[in-house]
CSV table of C-alpha atoms and ligand atoms in Angstrom, one decimal:
chain,number,residue,atom,x,y,z
A,173,MET,CA,-0.1,0.1,0.0
A,174,SER,CA,0.7,3.5,-0.9
A,175,PRO,CA,1.9,6.1,2.6
A,176,GLN,CA,-1.5,7.7,1.5
A,177,ALA,CA,-3.7,4.5,1.4
A,178,THR,CA,-2.1,3.3,4.6
A,179,ARG,CA,-3.0,6.6,6.2
A,180,CYS,CA,-6.5,6.4,4.8
A,181,GLU,CA,-7.0,3.3,6.6
A,182,GLU,CA,-5.7,4.3,9.8
A,183,LEU,CA,-7.7,7.1,9.7
A,184,SER,CA,-10.7,5.2,8.9
A,185,VAL,CA,-10.4,2.6,11.3
A,186,ASN,CA,-9.9,5.4,14.1
A,187,LEU,CA,-12.8,7.2,13.1
A,188,ALA,CA,-14.9,4.3,12.8
A,189,HIS,CA,-14.1,3.6,16.5
A,190,VAL,CA,-14.3,7.0,17.8
A,191,ARG,CA,-17.9,7.1,16.2
A,192,GLU,CA,-18.5,3.8,18.1
A,193,ARG,CA,-17.6,5.4,21.1
A,194,ILE,CA,-19.9,8.3,20.7
A,195,ASP,CA,-23.2,6.0,19.8
A,196,SER,CA,-22.4,3.7,22.7
A,197,ALA,CA,-22.4,6.6,25.1
A,198,CYS,CA,-25.3,8.0,23.5
A,199,VAL,CA,-27.3,4.9,24.2
A,200,ALA,CA,-25.7,4.4,27.6
A,201,ALA,CA,-27.3,8.1,28.1
A,202,GLY,CA,-30.8,7.4,27.0
A,203,ARG,CA,-29.9,9.5,23.8
A,204,ALA,CA,-30.3,8.6,20.2
A,205,PRO,CA,-27.2,7.4,18.5
A,206,GLY,CA,-26.3,10.3,16.2
A,207,ASP,CA,-27.5,12.9,18.4
A,208,VAL,CA,-24.0,14.1,19.0
A,209,GLY,CA,-22.0,16.0,16.2
A,210,LEU,CA,-18.4,15.2,15.5
A,211,VAL,CA,-15.4,18.0,15.2
A,212,VAL,CA,-12.5,16.5,14.1
A,213,VAL,CA,-9.3,18.5,15.4
A,214,THR,CA,-6.9,18.6,12.6
A,215,LYS,CA,-4.4,21.0,14.2
A,216,PHE,CA,-0.5,20.3,13.7
A,217,PHE,CA,-1.9,17.7,11.1
A,218,PRO,CA,-1.3,18.2,7.2
A,219,GLU,CA,-3.9,19.2,4.5
A,220,THR,CA,-3.4,15.9,3.4
A,221,ASP,CA,-5.3,14.7,6.6
A,222,VAL,CA,-8.2,16.8,6.2
A,223,ARG,CA,-8.5,15.8,2.4
A,224,LEU,CA,-8.5,12.1,3.4
A,225,LEU,CA,-11.2,13.1,6.9
A,226,ALA,CA,-13.4,14.7,4.1
A,227,GLU,CA,-13.5,11.7,1.8
A,228,LEU,CA,-14.4,9.8,5.1
A,229,GLY,CA,-17.5,11.7,5.4
A,230,VAL,CA,-16.0,13.8,7.9
A,231,SER,CA,-18.1,17.6,7.6
A,232,ASP,CA,-16.7,19.5,10.7
A,233,VAL,CA,-12.9,20.2,11.5
A,234,GLY,CA,-11.2,22.3,14.2
A,235,GLU,CA,-8.0,24.1,14.7
A,236,ASN,CA,-6.6,26.2,17.2
A,237,ARG,CA,-4.0,28.7,15.7
A,238,GLU,CA,-4.9,31.5,13.2
A,239,GLN,CA,-2.5,31.1,10.8
A,240,GLU,CA,-2.4,27.2,10.4
A,241,ALA,CA,-6.4,27.4,10.2
A,242,ARG,CA,-6.0,30.1,7.6
A,243,VAL,CA,-3.8,28.3,5.5
A,244,LYS,CA,-5.6,24.8,5.9
A,245,SER,CA,-8.9,26.2,5.3
A,246,ALA,CA,-7.8,28.0,2.3
A,247,ALA,CA,-5.9,25.1,0.8
A,248,CYS,CA,-9.0,22.7,1.5
A,249,ALA,CA,-11.8,25.2,0.1
A,250,GLY,CA,-14.2,23.6,-1.9
A,251,LEU,CA,-14.4,20.1,0.0
A,252,GLY,CA,-17.6,21.6,1.8
A,253,LEU,CA,-16.0,21.4,5.3
A,254,ARG,CA,-17.0,23.7,8.1
A,255,TRP,CA,-14.0,25.0,10.3
A,256,HIS,CA,-14.4,25.6,14.0
A,257,PHE,CA,-12.0,27.7,15.5
A,258,ILE,CA,-11.1,26.4,18.9
A,259,GLY,CA,-8.0,27.7,20.3
A,260,ASN,CA,-7.3,30.9,22.4
A,261,LEU,CA,-8.1,34.0,20.4
A,262,GLN,CA,-6.0,37.3,20.5
A,263,SER,CA,-8.2,40.1,20.1
A,264,ASN,CA,-6.0,41.5,17.3
A,265,LYS,CA,-6.6,38.2,15.3
A,266,ALA,CA,-10.3,38.1,15.6
A,267,ALA,CA,-11.2,39.8,12.5
A,268,ALA,CA,-8.5,37.4,10.5
A,269,VAL,CA,-10.2,34.5,12.1
A,270,ALA,CA,-13.7,35.5,11.3
A,271,GLY,CA,-12.5,35.7,7.8
A,272,HIS,CA,-11.9,32.0,7.5
A,273,ALA,CA,-13.9,30.1,10.3
A,274,ASP,CA,-17.3,29.4,9.9
A,275,VAL,CA,-17.7,28.6,14.0
A,276,VAL,CA,-15.5,30.4,16.4
A,277,GLU,CA,-16.2,28.1,19.6
A,278,SER,CA,-13.8,30.0,22.1
A,279,VAL,CA,-15.2,33.6,22.5
A,280,ASP,CA,-14.2,34.3,26.2
A,281,ARG,CA,-14.4,37.9,26.3
A,282,SER,CA,-16.1,41.3,25.0
A,283,LYS,CA,-13.1,42.4,23.7
A,284,LEU,CA,-13.3,40.0,20.7
A,285,LEU,CA,-16.9,40.8,19.4
A,286,GLY,CA,-15.8,44.2,17.4
A,287,GLY,CA,-12.9,42.4,15.5
A,288,LEU,CA,-15.3,39.3,14.8
A,289,SER,CA,-18.0,41.3,13.7
A,290,ARG,CA,-15.8,43.1,11.4
A,291,GLY,CA,-14.3,40.0,10.3
A,292,ALA,CA,-18.1,38.9,9.5
A,293,HIS,CA,-18.7,41.8,7.7
A,294,GLU,CA,-15.6,41.7,5.4
A,295,ARG,CA,-16.4,38.2,4.3
A,296,GLY,CA,-20.5,38.8,3.8
A,297,HIS,CA,-21.8,36.2,6.0
A,298,GLU,CA,-22.8,35.4,9.8
A,299,LEU,CA,-20.5,34.0,12.1
A,300,GLU,CA,-21.8,31.1,14.4
A,301,CYS,CA,-20.0,31.6,18.0
A,302,LEU,CA,-19.8,29.7,21.2
A,303,VAL,CA,-18.8,31.0,24.6
A,304,GLN,CA,-16.2,29.2,26.0
A,305,VAL,CA,-16.7,28.8,29.7
A,306,ASP,CA,-13.8,28.4,32.4
A,307,LEU,CA,-14.6,25.3,34.4
A,308,ASP,CA,-11.4,25.2,36.5
A,309,ASP,CA,-12.3,26.7,39.7
A,310,SER,CA,-8.9,25.5,41.1
A,311,PRO,CA,-6.4,27.6,42.7
A,312,ALA,CA,-4.2,29.5,39.6
A,313,PRO,CA,-0.8,27.2,40.8
A,314,ALA,CA,-2.7,24.3,40.4
A,315,ARG,CA,-3.9,25.0,36.9
A,316,GLY,CA,-0.4,24.0,35.1
A,317,GLY,CA,0.5,27.5,33.4
A,318,ALA,CA,-1.6,29.9,31.7
A,319,GLY,CA,-4.9,28.0,31.8
A,320,ARG,CA,-7.0,27.2,29.0
A,321,GLY,CA,-9.2,30.0,28.2
A,322,GLY,CA,-12.8,30.7,29.0
A,323,ALA,CA,-15.2,33.0,30.7
A,324,GLN,CA,-15.7,32.5,34.3
A,325,PRO,CA,-19.2,31.1,34.9
A,326,ALA,CA,-20.4,34.1,36.4
A,327,ASP,CA,-19.6,36.3,33.2
A,328,VAL,CA,-20.8,33.6,30.8
A,329,LEU,CA,-24.4,35.4,30.5
A,330,ALA,CA,-23.5,38.7,30.2
A,331,LEU,CA,-20.9,37.9,27.1
A,332,ALA,CA,-23.3,35.5,25.5
A,333,GLU,CA,-25.7,38.8,25.6
A,334,GLY,CA,-22.9,40.9,24.2
A,335,VAL,CA,-22.7,37.8,21.4
A,336,ALA,CA,-26.5,37.8,20.6
A,337,SER,CA,-26.5,41.5,20.1
A,338,THR,CA,-23.6,42.0,18.0
A,339,ASP,CA,-24.1,42.4,14.2
A,340,GLY,CA,-22.9,39.7,12.1
A,341,LEU,CA,-22.5,37.2,15.1
A,342,VAL,CA,-24.9,34.4,15.6
A,343,LEU,CA,-25.0,33.2,19.4
A,344,ARG,CA,-25.1,29.2,19.1
A,345,GLY,CA,-24.2,27.8,22.8
A,346,LEU,CA,-21.3,26.8,24.9
A,347,MET,CA,-17.9,25.3,24.8
A,348,ALA,CA,-15.5,24.2,27.4
A,349,VAL,CA,-12.7,22.0,28.1
A,350,ALA,CA,-12.8,19.8,31.4
A,351,PRO,CA,-10.1,20.9,34.0
A,352,LEU,CA,-6.9,18.9,33.9
A,353,GLY,CA,-6.3,16.0,36.1
A,354,ARG,CA,-9.4,15.8,37.7
A,355,SER,CA,-12.9,13.8,37.0
A,356,PRO,CA,-14.7,15.8,34.1
A,357,ALA,CA,-18.3,14.8,35.4
A,358,PRO,CA,-19.1,17.6,37.7
A,359,ALA,CA,-17.5,20.1,35.5
A,360,PHE,CA,-19.4,18.8,32.5
A,361,ALA,CA,-22.7,19.2,34.8
A,362,ARG,CA,-22.0,22.8,35.5
A,363,LEU,CA,-21.4,23.7,31.7
A,364,ALA,CA,-25.2,21.5,31.2
A,365,GLU,CA,-26.6,23.8,34.0
A,366,LEU,CA,-25.1,27.0,32.7
A,367,SER,CA,-26.5,25.9,29.0
A,368,GLU,CA,-30.0,25.4,30.6
A,369,ARG,CA,-29.7,29.2,31.9
A,370,LEU,CA,-28.4,30.3,28.7
A,371,ARG,CA,-31.5,28.7,26.8
A,372,GLN,CA,-33.9,30.5,28.9
A,373,ALA,CA,-33.0,33.7,27.3
A,374,HIS,CA,-31.6,32.5,23.7
A,375,PRO,CA,-33.4,28.7,23.0
A,376,GLY,CA,-31.6,28.6,19.7
A,377,ALA,CA,-28.0,28.7,21.7
A,378,ASP,CA,-28.8,25.0,22.4
A,379,ARG,CA,-25.2,23.7,21.6
A,380,ILE,CA,-22.7,22.1,24.3
A,381,SER,CA,-19.4,21.4,22.8
A,382,ALA,CA,-17.8,19.3,25.3
A,383,GLY,CA,-15.5,16.2,25.3
A,384,MET,CA,-12.4,15.5,23.6
A,385,SER,CA,-10.3,12.0,22.9
A,386,GLY,CA,-10.1,11.3,26.7
A,387,ASP,CA,-13.6,12.3,28.1
A,388,LEU,CA,-16.1,12.0,25.3
A,389,GLU,CA,-18.4,9.4,27.0
A,390,GLU,CA,-18.4,11.5,30.1
A,391,ALA,CA,-19.5,14.8,28.1
A,392,VAL,CA,-22.3,13.1,26.1
A,393,ALA,CA,-23.6,11.7,29.4
A,394,ALA,CA,-24.0,15.1,30.4
A,395,GLY,CA,-25.6,16.6,27.4
A,396,ALA,CA,-22.8,17.3,25.3
A,397,THR,CA,-24.4,18.1,21.5
A,398,HIS,CA,-20.7,18.1,20.0
A,399,VAL,CA,-17.6,16.4,20.7
A,400,ARG,CA,-14.0,17.5,19.7
A,401,VAL,CA,-11.7,14.7,19.2
A,402,GLY,CA,-8.2,14.9,17.6
A,403,SER,CA,-5.6,12.5,18.9
A,404,ALA,CA,-8.1,9.5,19.2
A,405,ILE,CA,-8.2,10.0,15.2
A,406,LEU,CA,-5.2,11.4,13.6
A,407,GLY,CA,-2.9,9.9,16.6
A,408,THR,CA,-0.3,11.7,19.1
A,409,ARG,CA,0.3,15.6,18.0
A,410,PRO,CA,4.1,16.5,17.1
A,411,ALA,CA,5.2,18.4,19.9
A,412,ILE,CA,4.5,22.0,20.2
A,413,LYS,CA,7.0,24.1,18.0
B,271,PLP,C1,-6.7,20.0,21.1
B,271,PLP,C2,-8.0,20.5,21.6
B,271,PLP,C3,-8.9,19.2,21.2
B,271,PLP,C4,-8.6,17.8,20.8
B,271,PLP,O1,-8.1,17.2,21.8
B,271,PLP,P1,-7.6,15.5,21.8
B,271,PLP,O2,-7.5,15.0,23.5
B,271,PLP,O3,-6.6,15.5,21.1
B,271,PLP,O4,-9.0,14.6,21.4
B,271,PLP,C5,-10.3,19.5,21.8
B,271,PLP,N1,-10.6,20.8,22.2
B,271,PLP,C6,-9.8,21.9,22.4
B,271,PLP,C7,-10.0,23.3,22.8
B,271,PLP,C8,-8.3,21.6,21.8
B,271,PLP,O5,-7.4,22.4,21.7
Protein backbone atom coordinates (compact mmCIF):
# COMPACT_ATOMS: atom_id res chain seq x y z
CA MET A 1 0.00 0.00 0.00
CA SER A 2 1.13 3.56 -0.66
CA PRO A 3 1.78 5.72 2.40
CA GLN A 4 -1.37 7.67 1.54
CA ALA A 5 -3.50 4.52 1.39
CA THR A 6 -2.03 3.35 4.69
CA ARG A 7 -2.87 6.67 6.32
CA CYS A 8 -6.38 6.56 4.88
CA GLU A 9 -6.88 3.09 6.33
CA GLU A 10 -5.60 4.25 9.72
CA LEU A 11 -7.87 7.31 9.81
CA SER A 12 -10.82 5.22 8.68
CA VAL A 13 -10.33 2.67 11.47
CA ASN A 14 -9.84 5.36 14.14
CA LEU A 15 -12.83 7.34 12.93
CA ALA A 16 -15.06 4.27 13.03
CA HIS A 17 -13.88 3.52 16.55
CA VAL A 18 -14.60 7.08 17.76
CA ARG A 19 -18.04 7.02 16.10
CA GLU A 20 -18.76 3.75 17.93
CA ARG A 21 -17.68 5.32 21.22
CA ILE A 22 -20.00 8.28 20.63
CA ASP A 23 -22.91 6.02 19.68
CA SER A 24 -22.44 3.75 22.72
CA ALA A 25 -22.22 6.78 24.98
CA CYS A 26 -25.50 8.06 23.49
CA VAL A 27 -27.19 4.70 24.06
CA ALA A 28 -25.85 4.53 27.63
CA ALA A 29 -27.25 8.01 28.29
CA GLY A 30 -30.63 7.17 26.76
CA ARG A 31 -29.98 9.47 23.83
CA ALA A 32 -30.44 8.64 20.17
CA PRO A 33 -27.25 7.37 18.54
CA GLY A 34 -26.15 10.00 16.11
CA ASP A 35 -27.43 12.73 18.45
CA VAL A 36 -23.93 14.10 18.95
CA GLY A 37 -21.92 15.93 16.30
CA LEU A 38 -18.24 15.20 15.78
CA VAL A 39 -15.67 17.93 15.18
CA VAL A 40 -12.36 16.35 14.19
CA VAL A 41 -9.49 18.44 15.57
CA THR A 42 -6.81 18.54 12.86
CA LYS A 43 -4.38 20.99 14.50
CA PHE A 44 -0.71 20.14 13.79
CA PHE A 45 -1.71 17.61 11.12
CA PRO A 46 -1.26 18.28 7.41
CA GLU A 47 -3.76 19.33 4.80
CA THR A 48 -3.49 15.85 3.26
CA ASP A 49 -5.10 14.42 6.41
CA VAL A 50 -7.92 16.95 6.18
CA ARG A 51 -8.60 15.82 2.60
CA LEU A 52 -8.68 12.16 3.62
CA LEU A 53 -11.06 12.96 6.48
CA ALA A 54 -13.38 14.77 4.07
CA GLU A 55 -13.34 11.68 1.82
CA LEU A 56 -14.23 9.59 4.86
CA GLY A 57 -17.35 11.67 5.46
CA VAL A 58 -16.13 14.15 8.07
CA SER A 59 -18.03 17.44 7.82
CA ASP A 60 -16.55 19.51 10.65
CA VAL A 61 -12.90 20.14 11.51
CA GLY A 62 -11.31 22.17 14.31
CA GLU A 63 -8.13 24.23 14.47
CA ASN A 64 -6.62 26.27 17.28
CA ARG A 65 -4.07 28.59 15.67
CA GLU A 66 -5.05 31.45 13.40
CA GLN A 67 -2.34 31.13 10.79
CA GLU A 68 -2.49 27.35 10.52
CA ALA A 69 -6.29 27.49 10.28
CA ARG A 70 -6.15 30.18 7.58
CA VAL A 71 -3.64 28.33 5.40
CA LYS A 72 -5.30 24.93 5.75
CA SER A 73 -8.85 26.13 5.22
CA ALA A 74 -7.77 28.00 2.07
CA ALA A 75 -5.97 24.92 0.75
CA CYS A 76 -9.04 22.78 1.47
CA ALA A 77 -11.66 25.19 0.12
CA GLY A 78 -14.17 23.37 -2.03
CA LEU A 79 -14.34 20.25 0.17
CA GLY A 80 -17.49 21.55 1.84
CA LEU A 81 -16.00 21.41 5.34
CA ARG A 82 -17.12 23.57 8.25
CA TRP A 83 -14.13 25.06 10.05
CA HIS A 84 -14.33 25.50 13.82
CA PHE A 85 -11.85 27.75 15.58
CA ILE A 86 -11.26 26.31 19.07
CA GLY A 87 -8.08 28.05 20.24
CA ASN A 88 -7.23 30.98 22.46
CA LEU A 89 -8.07 34.04 20.47
CA GLN A 90 -6.07 37.28 20.53
CA SER A 91 -8.18 40.35 19.90
CA ASN A 92 -5.87 41.54 17.12
CA LYS A 93 -6.49 38.21 15.29
CA ALA A 94 -10.26 38.12 15.80
CA ALA A 95 -11.16 39.70 12.45
CA ALA A 96 -8.74 37.38 10.65
CA VAL A 97 -10.29 34.31 12.29
CA ALA A 98 -13.76 35.49 11.30
CA GLY A 99 -12.43 35.68 7.76
CA HIS A 100 -11.98 31.91 7.50
CA ALA A 101 -13.75 30.14 10.39
CA ASP A 102 -17.40 29.13 10.09
CA VAL A 103 -17.79 28.66 13.84
CA VAL A 104 -15.72 30.33 16.57
CA GLU A 105 -16.02 28.18 19.71
CA SER A 106 -13.62 30.12 21.90
CA VAL A 107 -15.30 33.49 22.44
CA ASP A 108 -14.30 34.29 26.02
CA ARG A 109 -14.30 38.08 26.37
CA SER A 110 -16.22 41.01 24.97
CA LYS A 111 -13.04 42.56 23.60
CA LEU A 112 -13.16 40.01 20.76
CA LEU A 113 -16.62 40.92 19.52
CA GLY A 114 -15.71 44.02 17.50
CA GLY A 115 -13.05 42.19 15.51
CA LEU A 116 -15.22 39.13 14.94
CA SER A 117 -18.08 41.32 13.76
CA ARG A 118 -15.83 43.25 11.39
CA GLY A 119 -14.38 40.04 9.96
CA ALA A 120 -17.86 38.57 9.45
CA HIS A 121 -18.94 41.72 7.58
CA GLU A 122 -15.88 41.73 5.36
CA ARG A 123 -16.57 38.13 4.49
CA GLY A 124 -20.24 38.85 3.92
CA HIS A 125 -21.85 36.22 6.10
CA GLU A 126 -22.85 35.61 9.68
CA LEU A 127 -20.43 33.93 12.05
CA GLU A 128 -21.61 31.25 14.48
CA CYS A 129 -20.18 31.74 17.97
CA LEU A 130 -19.95 29.67 21.12
CA VAL A 131 -18.98 31.21 24.44
CA GLN A 132 -16.11 29.29 26.01
CA VAL A 133 -16.52 28.66 29.73
CA ASP A 134 -13.62 28.24 32.15
CA LEU A 135 -14.61 25.25 34.29
CA ASP A 136 -11.38 25.16 36.27
CA ASP A 137 -12.00 26.63 39.71
CA SER A 138 -8.75 25.33 41.19
CA PRO A 139 -6.28 27.96 42.46
CA ALA A 140 -3.97 29.33 39.75
CA PRO A 141 -0.81 27.39 40.77
CA ALA A 142 -2.62 24.05 40.32
CA ARG A 143 -3.67 24.88 36.77
CA GLY A 144 -0.36 24.22 35.10
CA GLY A 145 0.47 27.46 33.38
CA ALA A 146 -1.73 30.00 31.69
CA GLY A 147 -4.95 28.04 31.90
CA ARG A 148 -6.99 26.91 28.95
CA GLY A 149 -9.05 30.01 28.31
CA GLY A 150 -12.71 30.67 28.83
CA ALA A 151 -14.96 33.17 30.56
CA GLN A 152 -15.70 32.74 34.26
CA PRO A 153 -19.09 31.03 34.75
CA ALA A 154 -20.43 34.18 36.44
CA ASP A 155 -19.63 36.23 33.32
CA VAL A 156 -20.96 33.79 30.71
CA LEU A 157 -24.54 35.03 30.42
CA ALA A 158 -23.52 38.67 30.04
CA LEU A 159 -20.95 37.76 27.41
CA ALA A 160 -23.56 35.67 25.59
CA GLU A 161 -25.87 38.72 25.52
CA GLY A 162 -23.00 40.67 24.02
CA VAL A 163 -22.54 38.07 21.26
CA ALA A 164 -26.28 37.91 20.55
CA SER A 165 -26.54 41.66 20.20
CA THR A 166 -23.48 42.06 17.97
CA ASP A 167 -24.14 42.52 14.29
CA GLY A 168 -22.91 39.64 12.17
CA LEU A 169 -22.57 37.19 15.07
CA VAL A 170 -24.99 34.36 15.86
CA LEU A 171 -24.97 32.94 19.38
CA ARG A 172 -25.12 29.14 19.16
CA GLY A 173 -24.20 27.93 22.67
CA LEU A 174 -21.32 27.06 24.95
CA MET A 175 -17.96 25.30 24.75
CA ALA A 176 -15.63 24.05 27.47
CA VAL A 177 -12.57 21.94 28.15
CA ALA A 178 -12.64 19.81 31.32
CA PRO A 179 -10.09 20.81 33.97
CA LEU A 180 -6.87 18.80 33.85
CA GLY A 181 -6.26 16.02 36.29
CA ARG A 182 -9.71 15.77 37.83
CA SER A 183 -12.85 13.83 37.16
CA PRO A 184 -14.61 15.68 34.30
CA ALA A 185 -18.20 14.81 35.29
CA PRO A 186 -18.84 17.65 37.80
CA ALA A 187 -17.40 20.21 35.37
CA PHE A 188 -19.58 18.94 32.52
CA ALA A 189 -22.63 19.00 34.82
CA ARG A 190 -21.92 22.63 35.61
CA LEU A 191 -21.66 23.40 31.91
CA ALA A 192 -25.05 21.74 31.32
CA GLU A 193 -26.60 23.91 34.05
CA LEU A 194 -25.19 27.05 32.46
CA SER A 195 -26.51 25.92 29.10
CA GLU A 196 -29.99 25.50 30.56
CA ARG A 197 -29.91 29.05 31.91
CA LEU A 198 -28.62 30.38 28.62
CA ARG A 199 -31.42 28.66 26.69
CA GLN A 200 -34.07 30.34 28.84
CA ALA A 201 -33.10 33.63 27.23
CA HIS A 202 -31.79 32.22 23.92
CA PRO A 203 -33.57 28.97 22.98
CA GLY A 204 -31.56 28.68 19.78
CA ALA A 205 -28.24 28.74 21.64
CA ASP A 206 -28.53 25.04 22.34
CA ARG A 207 -25.09 23.69 21.43
CA ILE A 208 -22.84 22.25 24.09
CA SER A 209 -19.37 21.55 22.73
CA ALA A 210 -17.58 19.42 25.32
CA GLY A 211 -15.58 16.22 25.38
CA MET A 212 -12.32 15.27 23.72
CA SER A 213 -10.46 11.99 23.04
CA GLY A 214 -10.13 11.18 26.74
CA ASP A 215 -13.51 12.21 28.12
CA LEU A 216 -16.10 12.16 25.37
CA GLU A 217 -18.22 9.53 27.19
CA GLU A 218 -18.56 11.75 30.27
CA ALA A 219 -19.42 14.74 28.07
CA VAL A 220 -22.12 12.85 26.17
CA ALA A 221 -23.56 11.60 29.47
CA ALA A 222 -23.79 15.23 30.63
CA GLY A 223 -25.59 16.37 27.49
CA ALA A 224 -22.89 17.47 25.05
CA THR A 225 -24.26 18.07 21.56
CA HIS A 226 -20.79 18.15 19.99
CA VAL A 227 -17.47 16.54 20.85
CA ARG A 228 -14.07 17.70 19.61
CA VAL A 229 -11.75 14.77 18.99
CA GLY A 230 -8.16 14.98 17.81
CA SER A 231 -5.62 12.40 18.93
CA ALA A 232 -8.01 9.41 19.04
CA ILE A 233 -8.48 9.88 15.29
CA LEU A 234 -5.26 11.44 13.98
CA GLY A 235 -2.77 10.00 16.48
CA THR A 236 -0.39 11.69 18.90
CA ARG A 237 0.27 15.29 17.91
CA PRO A 238 3.84 16.30 17.06
CA ALA A 239 5.42 18.33 19.90
CA ILE A 240 4.39 21.99 20.05
CA LYS A 241 6.86 24.12 18.13
C1 LIG B 1 -6.67 19.95 20.94
C2 LIG B 1 -8.04 20.22 21.41
C3 LIG B 1 -9.02 19.20 21.37
C4 LIG B 1 -8.75 17.77 20.96
O1 LIG B 1 -8.04 17.11 21.96
P1 LIG B 1 -7.71 15.55 21.88
O2 LIG B 1 -7.40 15.19 23.28
O3 LIG B 1 -6.57 15.39 20.96
O4 LIG B 1 -8.93 14.87 21.39
C5 LIG B 1 -10.30 19.56 21.77
N1 LIG B 1 -10.60 20.82 22.19
C6 LIG B 1 -9.69 21.80 22.23
C7 LIG B 1 -10.10 23.16 22.69
C8 LIG B 1 -8.38 21.52 21.85
O5 LIG B 1 -7.47 22.51 21.90
